[in-house]
């Protein structure tokens, strides 16, 4: 509700409620329904998708650093979109397709390179970090070789933003995300069993390799769909599951709590970017906050391992 009220054109609560109920006419209704509501709804559902994706990767790797940001899938989605922007001039649907293809191809490459009689979480993270470094270098090369206007457009899109979203963009992607949420719920039970270890999961009747593949496919789809519309929004997938776990006191990451935390993180970050930081892309805020969170997480993990020793 706050996101619908504040901005360059402040509105009262009555105006917002009237616009949502169809009782408000004129400019106020346009501001709420056509401009601010798609952005606010997009921040909520995209944040939830990133939270669920991060939770699935962290469950898969049994590591708090296991997220699409670290493993390289977000960067791969950006690479796909960047290729379309630079070489095809791309409209919205072309960029979205490039992002999806880039994310999925990166996932296939990481999984293939990490596979050796199965996939271990350590190999997956290490290969993913290496893939991220190579793709970042390739993205920089593409931007350096592109014309100035095209490079600026690619770099701006790469910052990640929910500004300027329209229902024509948000609605179809949201429908696909809801389908991906349903698939995530279906795979959640064997996924949680896999957290006990391969032997224990197999004893419970879980096909470990099939579960890992399903988790990777669904989690990559969630990340790629968000990136296709909003660009690569970093660190929400990394931070949301761990913050949710600490707040709920659960033994492991949970999809519902991670989704709620992801939605909250991205919505608050967008409010800050929109109203306190001269309407900067929300990705600037998430990178700044996420960098601090990553340092804190590494310090906490180091201390915890020191205590265990």
Tab-separated table of C-alpha atoms in Angstrom:
chain	number	residue	atom	x	y	z
A	1	UNK	CA	0.000	0.000	0.000
A	2	UNK	CA	2.863	2.363	0.780
A	3	UNK	CA	4.334	1.769	-2.674
A	4	UNK	CA	1.024	2.840	-4.218
A	5	UNK	CA	0.803	6.040	-2.191
A	6	UNK	CA	4.223	7.658	-2.346
A	7	UNK	CA	6.171	8.921	-5.336
A	8	UNK	CA	6.406	11.992	-7.538
A	9	UNK	CA	2.612	12.247	-7.327
A	10	UNK	CA	1.620	11.558	-3.679
A	11	UNK	CA	-1.830	10.095	-3.099
A	12	UNK	CA	-4.062	9.690	-0.085
A	13	UNK	CA	-5.143	6.300	1.212
A	14	UNK	CA	-8.684	7.060	0.060
A	15	UNK	CA	-7.493	7.772	-3.482
A	16	UNK	CA	-5.522	4.525	-3.594
A	17	UNK	CA	-8.431	2.476	-2.250
A	18	UNK	CA	-10.847	4.147	-4.645
A	19	UNK	CA	-8.554	3.457	-7.591
A	20	UNK	CA	-8.226	-0.218	-6.682
A	21	UNK	CA	-11.993	-0.560	-6.279
A	22	UNK	CA	-12.723	1.251	-9.534
A	23	UNK	CA	-14.331	4.195	-7.762
A	24	UNK	CA	-11.646	6.744	-8.665
A	25	UNK	CA	-11.479	8.374	-12.074
A	26	UNK	CA	-8.870	10.446	-13.822
A	27	UNK	CA	-5.160	10.779	-13.251
A	28	UNK	CA	-5.075	9.209	-9.772
A	29	UNK	CA	-6.537	5.953	-11.089
A	30	UNK	CA	-3.999	5.884	-13.918
A	31	UNK	CA	-1.115	6.450	-11.500
A	32	UNK	CA	-2.229	3.638	-9.190
A	33	UNK	CA	-3.521	0.972	-11.574
A	34	UNK	CA	-1.327	1.459	-14.634
A	35	UNK	CA	1.931	2.812	-13.196
A	36	UNK	CA	2.475	1.883	-9.564
A	37	UNK	CA	0.523	-1.353	-9.162
A	38	UNK	CA	2.466	-3.314	-11.831
A	39	UNK	CA	5.717	-2.175	-10.233
A	40	UNK	CA	4.608	-3.038	-6.698
A	41	UNK	CA	3.131	-6.395	-7.732
A	42	UNK	CA	6.219	-7.178	-9.789
A	43	UNK	CA	8.504	-6.449	-6.838
A	44	UNK	CA	6.462	-8.804	-4.650
A	45	UNK	CA	6.236	-11.772	-7.006
A	46	UNK	CA	9.760	-11.365	-8.407
A	47	UNK	CA	11.179	-11.139	-4.889
A	48	UNK	CA	9.234	-14.250	-3.898
A	49	UNK	CA	10.562	-16.100	-6.951
A	50	UNK	CA	14.149	-15.160	-6.142
A	51	UNK	CA	13.639	-16.207	-2.519
A	52	UNK	CA	12.310	-19.624	-3.556
A	53	UNK	CA	15.096	-20.057	-6.110
A	54	UNK	CA	17.726	-19.239	-3.494
A	55	UNK	CA	16.146	-21.631	-0.998
A	56	UNK	CA	16.175	-24.451	-3.535
A	57	UNK	CA	19.821	-23.895	-4.431
A	58	UNK	CA	20.851	-23.688	-0.774
A	59	UNK	CA	18.944	-26.878	-0.033
A	60	UNK	CA	20.558	-28.555	-3.034
A	61	UNK	CA	24.095	-27.535	-2.091
A	62	UNK	CA	23.536	-27.610	1.688
A	63	UNK	CA	25.488	-24.366	1.742
A	64	UNK	CA	24.318	-20.793	2.542
A	65	UNK	CA	26.410	-19.556	-0.403
A	66	UNK	CA	24.482	-21.725	-2.839
A	67	UNK	CA	22.427	-19.204	-4.804
A	68	UNK	CA	21.931	-18.396	-8.498
A	69	UNK	CA	23.999	-15.228	-7.976
A	70	UNK	CA	27.048	-17.159	-6.802
A	71	UNK	CA	26.664	-20.248	-8.999
A	72	UNK	CA	26.406	-18.209	-12.189
A	73	UNK	CA	22.858	-18.685	-13.439
A	74	UNK	CA	21.894	-15.031	-12.961
A	75	UNK	CA	25.007	-13.974	-14.864
A	76	UNK	CA	24.179	-16.454	-17.615
A	77	UNK	CA	20.715	-14.955	-17.984
A	78	UNK	CA	22.299	-11.514	-18.278
A	79	UNK	CA	24.705	-12.797	-20.929
A	80	UNK	CA	21.835	-14.128	-23.017
A	81	UNK	CA	19.942	-10.851	-22.772
A	82	UNK	CA	23.069	-8.823	-23.497
A	83	UNK	CA	23.754	-10.760	-26.695
A	84	UNK	CA	20.227	-9.982	-27.894
A	85	UNK	CA	20.495	-6.289	-26.955
A	86	UNK	CA	23.820	-5.820	-28.733
A	87	UNK	CA	23.387	-7.970	-31.831
A	88	UNK	CA	19.623	-7.907	-32.392
A	89	UNK	CA	18.634	-4.594	-30.902
A	90	UNK	CA	16.006	-6.617	-29.066
A	91	UNK	CA	12.530	-5.744	-28.003
A	92	UNK	CA	11.058	-6.954	-24.739
A	93	UNK	CA	10.173	-10.484	-25.835
A	94	UNK	CA	13.471	-10.997	-27.643
A	95	UNK	CA	15.416	-9.922	-24.554
A	96	UNK	CA	13.242	-12.128	-22.346
A	97	UNK	CA	13.872	-15.117	-24.607
A	98	UNK	CA	17.603	-14.430	-24.641
A	99	UNK	CA	17.647	-14.247	-20.862
A	100	UNK	CA	15.789	-17.546	-20.480
A	101	UNK	CA	18.026	-19.328	-22.981
A	102	UNK	CA	21.174	-17.886	-21.394
A	103	UNK	CA	20.164	-19.006	-17.913
A	104	UNK	CA	19.215	-22.505	-19.022
A	105	UNK	CA	22.378	-23.003	-21.101
A	106	UNK	CA	24.501	-21.850	-18.171
A	107	UNK	CA	22.709	-24.315	-15.917
A	108	UNK	CA	23.367	-27.144	-18.370
A	109	UNK	CA	27.050	-26.182	-18.623
A	110	UNK	CA	27.558	-25.916	-14.858
A	111	UNK	CA	25.748	-29.189	-14.212
A	112	UNK	CA	27.713	-30.971	-16.955
A	113	UNK	CA	31.104	-29.723	-15.766
A	114	UNK	CA	30.255	-30.532	-12.139
A	115	UNK	CA	28.997	-34.036	-12.938
A	116	UNK	CA	31.325	-36.891	-12.101
A	117	UNK	CA	29.407	-40.014	-11.136
A	118	UNK	CA	26.901	-37.640	-9.640
A	119	UNK	CA	26.971	-33.999	-8.586
A	120	UNK	CA	28.305	-32.860	-5.218
A	121	UNK	CA	27.470	-29.473	-3.731
A	122	UNK	CA	31.148	-28.516	-3.508
A	123	UNK	CA	31.805	-29.167	-7.204
A	124	UNK	CA	28.608	-27.377	-8.188
A	125	UNK	CA	29.557	-24.222	-6.277
A	126	UNK	CA	33.183	-24.214	-7.455
A	127	UNK	CA	32.234	-24.756	-11.101
A	128	UNK	CA	29.516	-22.123	-10.752
A	129	UNK	CA	31.927	-19.551	-9.344
A	130	UNK	CA	34.317	-20.213	-12.214
A	131	UNK	CA	31.485	-19.925	-14.738
A	132	UNK	CA	30.406	-16.615	-13.177
A	133	UNK	CA	33.915	-15.204	-13.541
A	134	UNK	CA	34.153	-16.240	-17.192
A	135	UNK	CA	30.711	-14.896	-18.058
A	136	UNK	CA	31.405	-11.595	-16.299
A	137	UNK	CA	34.570	-11.223	-18.369
A	138	UNK	CA	32.633	-12.048	-21.540
A	139	UNK	CA	29.903	-9.544	-20.639
A	140	UNK	CA	32.518	-6.843	-20.118
A	141	UNK	CA	34.034	-7.665	-23.508
A	142	UNK	CA	30.617	-7.383	-25.183
A	143	UNK	CA	29.949	-3.993	-23.591
A	144	UNK	CA	33.395	-2.706	-24.540
A	145	UNK	CA	32.949	-3.731	-28.186
A	146	UNK	CA	29.402	-2.412	-28.564
A	147	UNK	CA	28.440	1.059	-29.725
A	148	UNK	CA	28.107	3.593	-26.938
A	149	UNK	CA	24.308	3.847	-26.954
A	150	UNK	CA	23.858	0.088	-27.140
A	151	UNK	CA	26.442	-0.505	-24.408
A	152	UNK	CA	24.679	2.029	-22.195
A	153	UNK	CA	21.344	0.291	-22.747
A	154	UNK	CA	22.880	-3.087	-21.914
A	155	UNK	CA	24.612	-1.808	-18.791
A	156	UNK	CA	21.452	-0.033	-17.612
A	157	UNK	CA	19.368	-3.174	-18.082
A	158	UNK	CA	22.058	-5.129	-16.263
A	159	UNK	CA	21.599	-3.043	-13.117
A	160	UNK	CA	18.230	-4.713	-12.492
A	161	UNK	CA	15.055	-2.682	-12.119
A	162	UNK	CA	11.287	-3.024	-11.700
A	163	UNK	CA	10.711	0.576	-12.774
A	164	UNK	CA	8.472	1.154	-15.755
A	165	UNK	CA	6.909	-2.305	-15.723
A	166	UNK	CA	3.535	-2.654	-17.434
A	167	UNK	CA	0.845	-5.288	-17.014
A	168	UNK	CA	1.667	-6.573	-20.504
A	169	UNK	CA	5.088	-7.560	-19.133
A	170	UNK	CA	4.213	-8.554	-15.575
A	171	UNK	CA	1.084	-10.640	-16.237
A	172	UNK	CA	2.487	-13.361	-18.551
A	173	UNK	CA	5.659	-13.795	-16.509
A	174	UNK	CA	3.643	-13.940	-13.275
A	175	UNK	CA	1.537	-16.768	-14.718
A	176	UNK	CA	4.698	-18.716	-15.540
A	177	UNK	CA	6.119	-17.997	-12.082
A	178	UNK	CA	2.962	-19.357	-10.435
A	179	UNK	CA	3.397	-22.566	-12.424
A	180	UNK	CA	7.044	-22.713	-11.315
A	181	UNK	CA	5.949	-22.186	-7.688
A	182	UNK	CA	3.652	-25.203	-8.021
A	183	UNK	CA	6.522	-27.318	-9.372
A	184	UNK	CA	8.746	-26.118	-6.521
A	185	UNK	CA	6.108	-27.243	-4.023
A	186	UNK	CA	5.951	-30.677	-5.675
A	187	UNK	CA	9.712	-31.176	-5.459
A	188	UNK	CA	10.039	-29.725	-1.943
A	189	UNK	CA	9.513	-33.005	-0.048
A	190	UNK	CA	12.247	-35.040	-1.790
A	191	UNK	CA	14.406	-31.902	-1.742
A	192	UNK	CA	14.169	-31.671	2.050
A	193	UNK	CA	14.902	-35.389	2.331
A	194	UNK	CA	18.050	-34.865	0.253
A	195	UNK	CA	19.317	-32.434	2.896
A	196	UNK	CA	19.853	-35.466	5.156
A	197	UNK	CA	22.542	-36.755	2.795
A	198	UNK	CA	22.540	-38.984	-0.253
A	199	UNK	CA	22.518	-42.281	1.647
A	200	UNK	CA	19.720	-41.269	4.009
A	201	UNK	CA	17.652	-39.842	1.161
A	202	UNK	CA	18.102	-43.003	-0.895
A	203	UNK	CA	17.037	-45.077	2.104
A	204	UNK	CA	13.833	-43.024	2.214
A	205	UNK	CA	13.140	-43.891	-1.407
A	206	UNK	CA	14.310	-40.616	-2.955
A	207	UNK	CA	16.001	-40.684	-6.346
A	208	UNK	CA	18.796	-38.263	-5.458
A	209	UNK	CA	20.059	-37.453	-8.964
A	210	UNK	CA	16.572	-36.980	-10.353
A	211	UNK	CA	15.704	-34.711	-7.437
A	212	UNK	CA	18.836	-32.622	-7.951
A	213	UNK	CA	18.078	-32.211	-11.638
A	214	UNK	CA	14.476	-31.210	-10.913
A	215	UNK	CA	15.595	-28.673	-8.301
A	216	UNK	CA	18.120	-27.137	-10.699
A	217	UNK	CA	15.584	-26.882	-13.537
A	218	UNK	CA	12.862	-25.255	-11.418
A	219	UNK	CA	15.240	-22.910	-9.597
A	220	UNK	CA	16.909	-21.806	-12.829
A	221	UNK	CA	13.502	-21.231	-14.429
A	222	UNK	CA	12.479	-18.971	-11.525
A	223	UNK	CA	15.682	-16.948	-11.768
A	224	UNK	CA	15.634	-16.708	-15.557
A	225	UNK	CA	11.994	-15.581	-15.657
A	226	UNK	CA	12.677	-12.762	-13.206
A	227	UNK	CA	15.853	-11.753	-15.017
A	228	UNK	CA	14.003	-11.770	-18.334
A	229	UNK	CA	11.718	-8.963	-17.158
A	230	UNK	CA	13.610	-7.067	-14.470
A	231	UNK	CA	17.243	-7.756	-15.288
A	232	UNK	CA	19.734	-9.464	-12.956
A	233	UNK	CA	18.697	-8.470	-9.427
A	234	UNK	CA	21.510	-9.710	-7.219
A	235	UNK	CA	21.672	-11.036	-3.656
A	236	UNK	CA	17.929	-11.367	-2.931
A	237	UNK	CA	18.162	-15.099	-3.661
A	238	UNK	CA	21.262	-15.332	-1.475
A	239	UNK	CA	19.967	-13.430	1.545
A	240	UNK	CA	16.247	-14.245	1.707
A	241	UNK	CA	16.465	-17.963	2.676
A	242	UNK	CA	19.013	-17.409	5.449
A	243	UNK	CA	17.199	-14.393	6.893
A	244	UNK	CA	13.933	-16.342	6.814
A	245	UNK	CA	15.559	-19.328	8.525
A	246	UNK	CA	16.934	-17.146	11.317
A	247	UNK	CA	13.627	-15.347	11.858
A	248	UNK	CA	11.533	-18.525	11.884
A	249	UNK	CA	14.082	-20.587	13.814
A	250	UNK	CA	13.683	-23.528	11.424
A	251	UNK	CA	16.380	-26.158	11.066
A	252	UNK	CA	16.643	-25.658	7.312
A	253	UNK	CA	15.460	-23.348	4.585
A	254	UNK	CA	11.728	-23.358	3.836
A	255	UNK	CA	10.186	-22.275	0.565
A	256	UNK	CA	7.209	-20.342	1.958
A	257	UNK	CA	9.259	-18.302	4.432
A	258	UNK	CA	11.941	-17.666	1.814
A	259	UNK	CA	9.305	-16.461	-0.650
A	260	UNK	CA	7.849	-14.054	1.912
A	261	UNK	CA	11.291	-12.735	2.854
A	262	UNK	CA	12.296	-12.333	-0.794
A	263	UNK	CA	9.122	-10.377	-1.534
A	264	UNK	CA	9.762	-8.136	1.479
A	265	UNK	CA	13.426	-7.545	0.602
A	266	UNK	CA	12.786	-6.584	-3.004
A	267	UNK	CA	9.761	-4.414	-2.191
A	268	UNK	CA	11.601	-2.472	0.514
A	269	UNK	CA	14.684	-2.148	-1.691
A	270	UNK	CA	12.550	-0.757	-4.508
A	271	UNK	CA	10.916	1.767	-2.169
A	272	UNK	CA	14.370	2.918	-1.074
A	273	UNK	CA	15.636	3.112	-4.650
A	274	UNK	CA	12.550	4.957	-5.843
A	275	UNK	CA	12.134	7.520	-3.081
A	276	UNK	CA	15.446	7.953	-1.273
A	277	UNK	CA	18.046	7.435	-4.009
A	278	UNK	CA	16.833	9.542	-6.940
A	279	UNK	CA	14.956	6.628	-8.545
A	280	UNK	CA	18.022	4.425	-9.032
A	281	UNK	CA	17.596	0.829	-10.262
A	282	UNK	CA	16.655	-1.493	-7.425
A	283	UNK	CA	19.644	-3.692	-8.273
A	284	UNK	CA	21.955	-0.961	-6.988
A	285	UNK	CA	20.313	-1.204	-3.557
A	286	UNK	CA	20.284	-5.007	-3.441
A	287	UNK	CA	23.959	-5.198	-4.452
A	288	UNK	CA	24.931	-2.671	-1.769
A	289	UNK	CA	22.958	-4.379	0.984
A	290	UNK	CA	23.790	-7.857	-0.312
A	291	UNK	CA	27.516	-7.156	-0.305
A	292	UNK	CA	27.364	-6.266	3.380
A	293	UNK	CA	25.236	-9.337	4.047
A	294	UNK	CA	27.725	-11.584	2.234
A	295	UNK	CA	30.598	-10.276	4.368
A	296	UNK	CA	28.529	-10.831	7.515
A	297	UNK	CA	27.568	-14.345	6.388
A	298	UNK	CA	31.184	-15.305	5.717
A	299	UNK	CA	32.248	-13.984	9.137
A	300	UNK	CA	29.460	-15.923	10.881
A	301	UNK	CA	30.291	-19.128	9.007
A	302	UNK	CA	33.980	-18.760	9.920
A	303	UNK	CA	33.125	-18.265	13.592
A	304	UNK	CA	30.759	-21.225	13.609
A	305	UNK	CA	33.383	-23.529	12.135
A	306	UNK	CA	35.966	-22.245	14.628
A	307	UNK	CA	33.620	-23.086	17.518
A	308	UNK	CA	33.054	-26.594	16.143
A	309	UNK	CA	36.791	-27.204	16.093
